[in-house]
């Protein structure tokens, strides 16, 4: 994901239309592999055939079942046009401060004892990573 953000951040503009195109490509790839692995699972008998199995296999990004990273990746792709627009409005020093403070808050701070952080999860981590990569770019 860092490599993708690196090259997207270098573009003059990354619109929601571009994000939807990338999301469709990601979805098609994940659905192909999900259906392929689902068929293998059915033939090997490792998973029983059920309605939930069918839904999770055909809509892997929407359900997030077994494909949690791709679900978070899809969320970041949809948010990236707005994140990049906000980062372009920041000065270099503001971007650096934002990157360092978010890295501290979501990287180190949440692992301290007796600290409860309400916003945790892979999507938040990817957003923090994307902001840091954009700063380095």
C-alpha atoms as one frame of an Amber mdcrd trajectory, in Angstrom:
protein
   0.000   0.000   0.000   2.895   2.353   0.720   4.196   1.973  -2.823   0.774
   2.727  -4.297   0.383   5.842  -2.127   3.928   6.913  -3.058   3.062   7.029
  -6.760  -0.459   8.387  -6.294   0.867  11.261  -4.160   3.148  12.276  -7.016
   0.236  12.787  -9.411  -1.079  16.282  -9.996  -4.591  15.172  -9.081  -6.263
  12.041  -7.832 -10.021  12.395  -8.129 -12.826  10.300  -6.717 -13.305   8.975
 -10.263  -9.707   7.690 -10.218 -10.316   6.182  -6.790 -13.425   4.353  -7.989
 -11.481   2.961 -10.965  -8.769   1.654  -8.613 -11.440   0.236  -6.309 -13.099
  -1.638  -9.196  -9.744  -3.133 -10.209  -9.034  -4.165  -6.610 -12.510  -5.628
  -6.225 -12.230  -7.655  -9.440  -8.884  -9.120  -8.389 -10.093 -10.017  -4.904
 -13.349 -11.535  -6.185 -11.398 -13.679  -8.669  -9.147 -15.078  -5.954 -11.999
 -15.409  -3.475 -14.126 -17.442  -5.889 -11.121 -19.550  -6.900 -10.253 -20.320
  -3.286 -13.934 -20.859  -2.488 -14.232 -23.495  -5.223 -11.090 -25.207  -3.945
 -12.509 -25.150  -0.414 -15.755 -26.739  -1.584 -13.970 -29.523  -3.505 -11.561
 -30.273  -0.654 -14.390 -30.225   1.875 -12.624 -27.817   4.202 -15.612 -25.456
   4.365 -19.308 -26.342   4.226 -21.457 -24.802   1.515 -23.873 -22.273   3.029
 -25.499 -18.941   2.250 -22.972 -17.013   4.348 -20.103 -18.825   2.614 -21.548
 -17.839  -0.768 -22.025 -14.175   0.232 -18.535 -13.953   1.767 -17.023 -15.514
  -1.359 -18.826 -13.343  -3.914 -18.587 -10.064  -1.946 -15.247 -10.352  -0.126
 -14.479  -6.633   0.219 -17.983  -5.680   1.326 -18.102  -8.365   4.020 -14.433
  -8.172   5.008 -14.558 -11.854   5.836 -11.079 -13.260   5.376 -10.042 -10.262
   3.313  -9.735  -7.662   6.087  -6.661  -6.002   4.585  -8.347  -5.484   1.229
 -11.401  -4.036   2.965  -9.185  -1.503   4.749  -7.311  -0.861   1.513 -10.613
  -0.123  -0.253 -11.543   2.345   2.475  -8.212   4.115   2.101  -8.572   4.270
  -1.677 -11.965   5.966  -1.296 -10.622   8.443   1.275  -7.334   9.160  -0.501
  -8.608  11.946  -2.817  -9.799  13.886   0.231  -6.667  13.155   2.259  -4.405
  14.288  -0.580  -6.420  17.467  -1.093  -6.094  18.287   2.604  -2.366  17.545
   2.608  -1.817  19.777  -0.420  -3.431  22.616   1.534  -0.899  22.173   4.370
   2.549  23.672   4.452   5.555  21.341   4.620   6.030  21.979   8.364   2.315
  21.400   9.089   2.454  18.157   7.127   5.530  17.071   9.100   3.842  17.889
  12.414   0.688  16.034  11.379   2.663  12.995  10.279   4.759  12.851  13.458
   1.860  13.476  15.833  -0.371  10.863  14.190   2.484   8.358  14.134   3.050
   8.946  17.839  -0.646   8.864  18.737  -1.580   5.801  16.709   1.800   4.089
  16.811   3.271   4.372  20.281   0.688   6.078  22.484  -2.010   3.437  22.141
   0.321   0.728  23.482   1.004   2.503  26.755  -0.629   0.908  29.826  -4.016
   2.278  30.899  -4.511   4.091  27.598  -7.771   3.581  25.769  -7.882   4.852
  22.222 -11.343   5.015  20.640 -10.191   5.036  17.007  -8.227   1.909  16.288
  -8.137  -0.425  13.360  -6.418  -1.184  10.132  -8.009   1.694   8.192  -6.716
   4.246  10.703  -3.272   2.656  10.521  -3.303   2.849   6.715  -4.353   6.504
   6.806  -1.497   7.341   9.193   0.902   5.404   6.969  -0.379   7.202   3.852
   0.119  10.622   5.467   3.674   9.676   6.416   4.449   8.363   2.944   3.036
  11.534   1.370   5.308  13.605   3.612   8.360  11.600   2.545   7.369  11.961
  -1.089
